[in-house]
Amino acid sequence: MKGRIVVAMSGGVDSSATAALLQEEGWEVVGVTLQLYDHGQAICRPNTCCAGKDIHDARAVADALGIPHYVIDMEAIFRTDVIESFADSYIQGRTPIPCIECNRTVKFRDLLGFARDLGAQALATGHYVQRAEQGGRAILLKGADPARDQSYFLFATTRDQLEFLRFPLGGMDSKDQTRAIAARHALPVAAKRDSQDICFVPDGDYASLVERLRPGGSRPGDIVHVDGRVLGRHAGIIHYTIGQRRGLGLGGGDPLYVVALDAASARVVVGPRSALGRRRIRLERVNWLGEVADGPVAVEVRVRSTRPPASAVVELTEDGGAQVELAAPEEGVAPGQACVFYQGARVLGGGWIVAADQ
């Protein structure tokens, strides 16, 4: 027996296969599922994770594997650290990424602490990233399958957390391999489809959620062209994000895109696609996983989870932030999104976008 390992079991095929794989390798596996919602509200949520049915599925998998399974009520903490933060960010004209905050807080902070309390030697998740050893310490790498790589969402993982974490699926070449593991162990979720939506916004209507949590927090204002012309009115900046083209309600003419959101003046600034490009990005709350950096470091960066890596230079600042200079302009650089640093397959960390200039 290799020792005790806690597996974060969301009820999906990835975490279920992770538990089966580790048990097969000789670990004493303990499954833990986070309850993030009131069970009565969660049980009918489709296409999400950590909902009522998912808790049932996780328990069924644990029973099939013959491993102990715990459910931890994290509803209050999740609401404060993830949902409330999400709403505040939208009010401020930012485009938040709640999945990163969930990983950073309830999973890799609170769940990791619970795993230690259980006497575990490690905490494992079903994320598609890789952990390796270099120079006597753990480093973070992209997942082997580019189509499944989740490193963008784990940039905030600290060095200490990495020492304790394991990602058994990171080396898989495809999702088919994961499903094959689940099928080999006759797990009841082997054919379960992936969650797709933000778990607490299953219908994709972010604005309605923000309005419910922060009534009156977003006020109407002007839609303004970059040349200063007022083109129309909007019902609140929470309905817009940088790079948006559709749904502006401005009629015909040349295509216009959201270029900036000014929360202080309640203005939505629009312009041609050429106005979207940004080369200089300012970051806050940087998590640096590289070697000591005494000056500029050549990296590749991703400014959105769907964007390919782009050549850049990053320089850390004394206030815990960083300045990023891109080799070529990137479109859709939005405050509230993450800018993640890479050197080849290695993840060097990242930070939260505060501002960007041409």
Short mmCIF file of C-alpha atoms in Angstrom, two decimals:
data_model
loop_
_atom_site.label_atom_id
_atom_site.label_comp_id
_atom_site.label_asym_id
_atom_site.label_seq_id
_atom_site.Cartn_x
_atom_site.Cartn_y
_atom_site.Cartn_z
CA MET A 1 0.00 0.00 0.00
CA LYS A 2 1.46 3.35 -1.06
CA GLY A 3 -0.36 5.34 1.60
CA ARG A 4 -3.58 7.30 1.98
CA ILE A 5 -4.70 9.70 -0.73
CA VAL A 6 -7.84 11.84 -0.83
CA VAL A 7 -9.57 12.21 -4.20
CA ALA A 8 -11.80 15.20 -4.88
CA MET A 9 -14.83 13.45 -6.39
CA SER A 10 -17.21 15.73 -8.28
CA GLY A 11 -19.42 12.92 -9.55
CA GLY A 12 -18.03 13.15 -13.08
CA VAL A 13 -16.05 10.63 -15.07
CA ASP A 14 -12.69 12.40 -14.63
CA SER A 15 -12.55 12.35 -10.84
CA SER A 16 -14.14 8.90 -10.75
CA ALA A 17 -11.49 7.49 -13.08
CA THR A 18 -8.86 9.20 -10.95
CA ALA A 19 -10.07 7.34 -7.86
CA ALA A 20 -10.13 4.02 -9.72
CA LEU A 21 -6.68 4.53 -11.19
CA LEU A 22 -5.11 5.38 -7.83
CA GLN A 23 -6.75 2.41 -6.16
CA GLU A 24 -5.39 0.23 -8.95
CA GLU A 25 -1.92 1.64 -8.24
CA GLY A 26 -2.12 0.54 -4.61
CA TRP A 27 -3.21 3.72 -2.79
CA GLU A 28 -5.66 3.75 0.12
CA VAL A 29 -8.22 6.00 -1.57
CA VAL A 30 -10.67 8.22 0.32
CA GLY A 31 -13.30 10.05 -1.73
CA VAL A 32 -14.46 13.54 -0.77
CA THR A 33 -17.23 15.51 -2.46
CA LEU A 34 -17.96 19.18 -1.87
CA GLN A 35 -21.59 20.21 -1.52
CA LEU A 36 -21.70 23.74 -2.91
CA TYR A 37 -25.46 24.25 -3.05
CA ASP A 38 -28.57 23.57 -1.06
CA HIS A 39 -29.48 20.00 -2.01
CA GLY A 40 -33.09 20.85 -2.86
CA GLN A 41 -32.00 23.56 -5.31
CA ALA A 42 -29.08 21.62 -6.75
CA ILE A 43 -30.75 18.33 -7.55
CA CYS A 44 -32.27 19.51 -10.83
CA ARG A 45 -29.23 21.36 -12.16
CA PRO A 46 -28.08 19.76 -15.44
CA ASN A 47 -24.67 20.05 -17.08
CA THR A 48 -22.90 21.28 -13.95
CA CYS A 49 -20.64 19.84 -11.26
CA CYS A 50 -21.05 19.50 -7.49
CA ALA A 51 -24.85 19.45 -7.82
CA GLY A 52 -27.28 17.11 -6.05
CA LYS A 53 -27.18 14.31 -8.62
CA ASP A 54 -23.40 14.59 -8.80
CA ILE A 55 -23.12 13.92 -5.07
CA HIS A 56 -25.27 10.83 -5.59
CA ASP A 57 -23.07 9.74 -8.52
CA ALA A 58 -19.87 10.24 -6.51
CA ARG A 59 -21.24 8.10 -3.71
CA ALA A 60 -22.26 5.39 -6.19
CA VAL A 61 -18.73 5.36 -7.62
CA ALA A 62 -17.23 5.15 -4.13
CA ASP A 63 -19.52 2.21 -3.35
CA ALA A 64 -18.50 0.50 -6.60
CA LEU A 65 -14.83 0.88 -5.68
CA GLY A 66 -15.38 -0.01 -2.02
CA ILE A 67 -13.79 3.18 -0.71
CA PRO A 68 -14.95 5.53 2.07
CA HIS A 69 -16.74 8.67 0.90
CA TYR A 70 -17.33 11.97 2.68
CA VAL A 71 -19.50 14.94 1.70
CA ILE A 72 -18.41 18.33 3.03
CA ASP A 73 -20.89 21.20 3.22
CA MET A 74 -19.04 24.16 1.67
CA GLU A 75 -22.11 26.12 0.62
CA ALA A 76 -21.47 29.21 2.78
CA ILE A 77 -17.77 29.44 1.91
CA PHE A 78 -18.44 28.89 -1.80
CA ARG A 79 -21.06 31.64 -1.80
CA THR A 80 -18.70 34.12 -0.12
CA ASP A 81 -15.44 33.30 -1.91
CA VAL A 82 -16.76 32.46 -5.38
CA ILE A 83 -20.33 33.59 -6.09
CA GLU A 84 -20.23 36.93 -4.26
CA SER A 85 -16.81 37.70 -5.75
CA PHE A 86 -18.18 36.85 -9.20
CA ALA A 87 -21.06 39.32 -8.81
CA ASP A 88 -18.81 42.10 -7.50
CA SER A 89 -16.42 41.68 -10.42
CA TYR A 90 -19.19 42.10 -12.99
CA ILE A 91 -20.41 45.25 -11.23
CA GLN A 92 -16.85 46.63 -11.49
CA GLY A 93 -16.80 46.06 -15.26
CA ARG A 94 -14.60 42.98 -15.06
CA THR A 95 -15.02 39.54 -16.65
CA PRO A 96 -14.39 37.04 -13.82
CA ILE A 97 -13.41 33.37 -14.00
CA PRO A 98 -15.12 31.65 -11.05
CA CYS A 99 -13.57 28.24 -11.83
CA ILE A 100 -10.12 29.62 -10.96
CA GLU A 101 -11.42 31.08 -7.70
CA CYS A 102 -13.09 27.76 -6.85
CA ASN A 103 -9.82 25.90 -7.41
CA ARG A 104 -7.88 28.50 -5.43
CA THR A 105 -10.20 28.56 -2.42
CA VAL A 106 -12.61 25.74 -1.62
CA LYS A 107 -10.59 23.07 -3.43
CA PHE A 108 -6.87 23.75 -3.02
CA ARG A 109 -7.17 25.67 0.24
CA ASP A 110 -10.03 24.14 2.24
CA LEU A 111 -10.26 20.64 0.77
CA LEU A 112 -6.50 20.30 0.90
CA GLY A 113 -6.63 21.14 4.60
CA PHE A 114 -9.30 18.49 5.12
CA ALA A 115 -7.11 15.93 3.34
CA ARG A 116 -4.24 16.71 5.71
CA ASP A 117 -6.61 16.34 8.67
CA LEU A 118 -7.46 12.84 7.42
CA GLY A 119 -3.78 11.94 7.53
CA ALA A 120 -3.46 11.72 3.75
CA GLN A 121 -0.10 11.87 1.98
CA ALA A 122 -1.65 13.70 -1.01
CA LEU A 123 -4.79 15.17 -2.56
CA ALA A 124 -5.65 14.10 -6.12
CA THR A 125 -8.02 15.70 -8.63
CA GLY A 126 -9.19 14.86 -12.13
CA HIS A 127 -7.67 17.96 -13.72
CA TYR A 128 -5.81 17.60 -17.00
CA VAL A 129 -2.46 19.03 -15.92
CA GLN A 130 0.81 17.39 -15.00
CA ARG A 131 3.01 17.58 -11.94
CA ALA A 132 6.70 16.78 -12.18
CA GLU A 133 9.78 16.99 -9.97
CA GLN A 134 12.63 19.32 -10.87
CA GLY A 135 15.53 20.26 -8.63
CA GLY A 136 13.89 18.58 -5.67
CA ARG A 137 10.59 20.42 -5.91
CA ALA A 138 7.27 20.08 -7.71
CA ILE A 139 6.57 21.98 -10.93
CA LEU A 140 3.35 22.37 -12.92
CA LEU A 141 3.07 21.35 -16.58
CA LYS A 142 0.37 21.52 -19.23
CA GLY A 143 -1.81 18.48 -19.76
CA ALA A 144 -0.54 16.08 -22.44
CA ASP A 145 -3.72 16.49 -24.50
CA PRO A 146 -3.88 20.11 -25.77
CA ALA A 147 -7.64 19.81 -26.23
CA ARG A 148 -8.12 18.95 -22.52
CA ASP A 149 -5.32 20.99 -20.92
CA GLN A 150 -6.63 22.86 -17.84
CA SER A 151 -3.44 24.60 -16.75
CA TYR A 152 -4.95 28.06 -17.37
CA PHE A 153 -7.44 27.41 -14.57
CA LEU A 154 -4.77 26.25 -12.10
CA PHE A 155 -2.22 29.06 -12.42
CA ALA A 156 -2.95 30.23 -8.85
CA THR A 157 -1.83 26.90 -7.34
CA THR A 158 0.99 27.67 -4.90
CA ARG A 159 4.31 25.86 -4.55
CA ASP A 160 3.27 24.36 -1.20
CA GLN A 161 -0.01 23.12 -2.66
CA LEU A 162 1.79 21.56 -5.63
CA GLU A 163 3.94 19.51 -3.26
CA PHE A 164 0.77 17.89 -1.88
CA LEU A 165 -1.28 17.61 -5.09
CA ARG A 166 -1.43 14.84 -7.68
CA PHE A 167 -3.03 14.87 -11.16
CA PRO A 168 -3.16 11.27 -12.44
CA LEU A 169 -5.00 12.12 -15.67
CA GLY A 170 -2.58 14.81 -16.85
CA GLY A 171 -0.59 12.42 -19.01
CA MET A 172 -3.63 11.02 -20.83
CA ASP A 173 -3.58 11.56 -24.60
CA SER A 174 -7.36 11.74 -24.89
CA LYS A 175 -10.61 11.62 -22.94
CA ASP A 176 -11.22 8.18 -24.42
CA GLN A 177 -8.45 6.81 -22.16
CA THR A 178 -10.19 8.24 -19.11
CA ARG A 179 -13.53 6.72 -20.07
CA ALA A 180 -11.78 3.39 -20.71
CA ILE A 181 -10.51 3.39 -17.11
CA ALA A 182 -14.04 4.05 -15.83
CA ALA A 183 -15.48 1.33 -18.06
CA ARG A 184 -12.82 -1.18 -17.00
CA HIS A 185 -13.90 -0.69 -13.39
CA ALA A 186 -17.61 -0.76 -14.34
CA LEU A 187 -18.18 2.67 -12.83
CA PRO A 188 -21.75 3.96 -13.22
CA VAL A 189 -20.52 7.31 -14.66
CA ALA A 190 -18.37 5.86 -17.46
CA ALA A 191 -20.62 7.35 -20.14
CA LYS A 192 -21.69 10.47 -18.24
CA ARG A 193 -21.27 13.63 -20.30
CA ASP A 194 -18.98 16.45 -19.19
CA SER A 195 -20.18 19.50 -17.27
CA GLN A 196 -20.12 22.55 -19.52
CA ASP A 197 -21.54 25.58 -17.75
CA ILE A 198 -20.43 27.65 -14.78
CA CYS A 199 -21.92 25.48 -12.05
CA PHE A 200 -23.94 28.21 -10.33
CA VAL A 201 -25.17 29.74 -13.62
CA PRO A 202 -26.41 26.63 -15.48
CA ASP A 203 -28.58 28.67 -17.87
CA GLY A 204 -25.69 31.00 -18.81
CA ASP A 205 -27.61 34.13 -17.74
CA TYR A 206 -24.88 35.85 -15.73
CA ALA A 207 -26.60 39.24 -15.73
CA SER A 208 -29.76 37.95 -14.01
CA LEU A 209 -27.68 36.35 -11.26
CA VAL A 210 -25.71 39.57 -10.70
CA GLU A 211 -28.89 41.65 -10.62
CA ARG A 212 -30.39 39.28 -8.06
CA LEU A 213 -27.31 39.39 -5.84
CA ARG A 214 -26.57 43.09 -6.29
CA PRO A 215 -29.91 44.82 -6.94
CA GLY A 216 -29.32 48.32 -8.31
CA GLY A 217 -25.59 47.67 -8.57
CA SER A 218 -25.45 48.18 -12.32
CA ARG A 219 -27.05 51.31 -13.71
CA PRO A 220 -27.97 52.30 -17.28
CA GLY A 221 -25.59 54.45 -19.29
CA ASP A 222 -24.31 55.49 -22.70
CA ILE A 223 -22.79 53.36 -25.43
CA VAL A 224 -19.95 55.53 -26.70
CA HIS A 225 -17.77 55.16 -29.80
CA VAL A 226 -14.01 55.42 -29.29
CA ASP A 227 -14.17 58.69 -31.24
CA GLY A 228 -16.47 60.17 -28.59
CA ARG A 229 -19.85 59.87 -30.30
CA VAL A 230 -22.78 58.65 -28.20
CA LEU A 231 -24.39 55.83 -30.19
CA GLY A 232 -27.08 54.62 -27.83
CA ARG A 233 -28.01 53.51 -24.32
CA HIS A 234 -27.52 50.30 -22.38
CA ALA A 235 -29.25 48.72 -19.38
CA GLY A 236 -26.04 48.05 -17.41
CA ILE A 237 -22.40 47.14 -18.06
CA ILE A 238 -23.01 43.68 -16.58
CA HIS A 239 -24.57 42.74 -19.94
CA TYR A 240 -21.27 43.29 -21.81
CA THR A 241 -17.72 42.00 -21.97
CA ILE A 242 -14.58 43.08 -23.82
CA GLY A 243 -14.53 41.82 -27.40
CA GLN A 244 -18.30 41.34 -27.61
CA ARG A 245 -19.83 42.02 -31.01
CA ARG A 246 -23.35 40.62 -30.92
CA GLY A 247 -26.22 42.04 -28.91
CA LEU A 248 -25.08 45.67 -28.92
CA GLY A 249 -28.36 46.87 -30.43
CA LEU A 250 -26.75 49.56 -32.56
CA GLY A 251 -28.29 48.70 -35.93
CA GLY A 252 -26.41 48.49 -39.22
CA GLY A 253 -23.10 49.91 -40.36
CA ASP A 254 -19.59 48.58 -39.88
CA PRO A 255 -19.15 45.89 -37.19
CA LEU A 256 -18.48 47.30 -33.73
CA TYR A 257 -16.95 45.57 -30.71
CA VAL A 258 -16.90 46.35 -26.99
CA VAL A 259 -13.48 47.91 -26.41
CA ALA A 260 -13.79 49.03 -22.79
CA LEU A 261 -16.19 49.10 -19.84
CA ASP A 262 -16.14 52.14 -17.58
CA ALA A 263 -17.95 51.25 -14.37
CA ALA A 264 -17.45 54.69 -12.79
CA SER A 265 -19.31 56.49 -15.59
CA ALA A 266 -21.48 53.51 -16.61
CA ARG A 267 -20.17 53.73 -20.18
CA VAL A 268 -19.77 50.94 -22.71
CA VAL A 269 -17.06 51.96 -25.19
CA VAL A 270 -17.24 50.41 -28.66
CA GLY A 271 -15.09 50.61 -31.77
CA PRO A 272 -13.81 48.75 -34.84
CA ARG A 273 -11.96 45.47 -34.44
CA SER A 274 -8.66 47.30 -34.91
CA ALA A 275 -9.29 49.06 -31.57
CA LEU A 276 -9.30 45.76 -29.67
CA GLY A 277 -5.58 45.02 -29.89
CA ARG A 278 -3.54 45.35 -26.68
CA ARG A 279 0.20 44.89 -26.16
CA ARG A 280 0.83 46.09 -22.60
CA ILE A 281 -0.98 44.40 -19.73
CA ARG A 282 -0.87 45.20 -16.03
CA LEU A 283 -1.50 42.35 -13.58
CA GLU A 284 -2.22 42.06 -9.87
CA ARG A 285 -2.00 39.18 -7.38
CA VAL A 286 0.63 37.31 -9.37
CA ASN A 287 1.45 33.73 -8.42
CA TRP A 288 5.01 33.06 -9.64
CA LEU A 289 6.09 29.42 -9.96
CA GLY A 290 9.35 30.00 -11.83
CA GLU A 291 12.87 30.56 -10.64
CA VAL A 292 13.90 33.85 -9.02
CA ALA A 293 13.30 36.62 -11.57
CA ASP A 294 15.57 39.67 -11.25
CA GLY A 295 14.33 41.26 -14.46
CA PRO A 296 12.24 40.66 -17.57
CA VAL A 297 11.54 37.01 -18.43
CA ALA A 298 10.69 35.75 -21.92
CA VAL A 299 7.50 33.68 -21.78
CA GLU A 300 4.40 32.69 -23.70
CA VAL A 301 1.13 33.95 -22.22
CA ARG A 302 -2.54 33.12 -22.54
CA VAL A 303 -4.89 36.03 -21.90
CA ARG A 304 -8.03 33.88 -22.12
CA SER A 305 -8.59 30.17 -21.71
CA THR A 306 -9.54 29.84 -25.38
CA ARG A 307 -6.56 31.80 -26.75
CA PRO A 308 -3.35 30.11 -27.91
CA PRO A 309 -0.09 31.07 -26.16
CA ALA A 310 1.49 34.30 -27.42
CA SER A 311 5.11 35.46 -27.11
CA ALA A 312 5.68 38.07 -24.43
CA VAL A 313 8.02 39.40 -21.77
CA VAL A 314 6.90 39.56 -18.15
CA GLU A 315 8.48 41.61 -15.38
CA LEU A 316 7.39 41.19 -11.77
CA THR A 317 6.68 44.34 -9.75
CA GLU A 318 7.27 45.06 -6.06
CA ASP A 319 3.54 45.34 -5.32
CA GLY A 320 2.95 41.67 -6.13
CA GLY A 321 1.86 42.35 -9.70
CA ALA A 322 3.55 42.25 -13.08
CA GLN A 323 3.88 44.12 -16.37
CA VAL A 324 3.48 42.08 -19.56
CA GLU A 325 4.67 43.25 -22.98
CA LEU A 326 3.28 41.18 -25.85
CA ALA A 327 5.26 40.69 -29.07
CA ALA A 328 2.08 41.33 -31.08
CA PRO A 329 -1.30 42.79 -30.09
CA GLU A 330 -3.87 40.44 -28.59
CA GLU A 331 -7.63 40.94 -28.89
CA GLY A 332 -10.15 40.53 -26.10
CA VAL A 333 -7.81 41.35 -23.20
CA ALA A 334 -10.31 41.94 -20.39
CA PRO A 335 -9.83 43.04 -16.78
CA GLY A 336 -10.85 40.20 -14.48
CA GLN A 337 -9.48 37.50 -16.78
CA ALA A 338 -6.22 35.70 -16.04
CA CYS A 339 -2.91 36.09 -17.85
CA VAL A 340 -1.01 32.81 -17.47
CA PHE A 341 2.74 32.42 -18.12
CA TYR A 342 4.38 29.46 -19.83
CA GLN A 343 7.81 28.35 -21.00
CA GLY A 344 7.09 25.44 -23.29
CA ALA A 345 5.03 22.93 -21.33
CA ARG A 346 5.90 24.44 -17.95
CA VAL A 347 3.46 26.74 -16.16
CA LEU A 348 5.30 29.66 -14.55
CA GLY A 349 2.19 31.05 -12.87
CA GLY A 350 0.10 34.06 -13.76
CA GLY A 351 -1.94 36.95 -12.47
CA TRP A 352 -5.23 38.81 -12.81
CA ILE A 353 -5.58 41.41 -15.54
CA VAL A 354 -6.18 44.91 -14.17
CA ALA A 355 -5.66 47.04 -17.28
CA ALA A 356 -4.33 46.85 -20.83
CA ASP A 357 -3.02 49.46 -23.26
CA GLN A 358 -2.25 49.60 -26.95
#
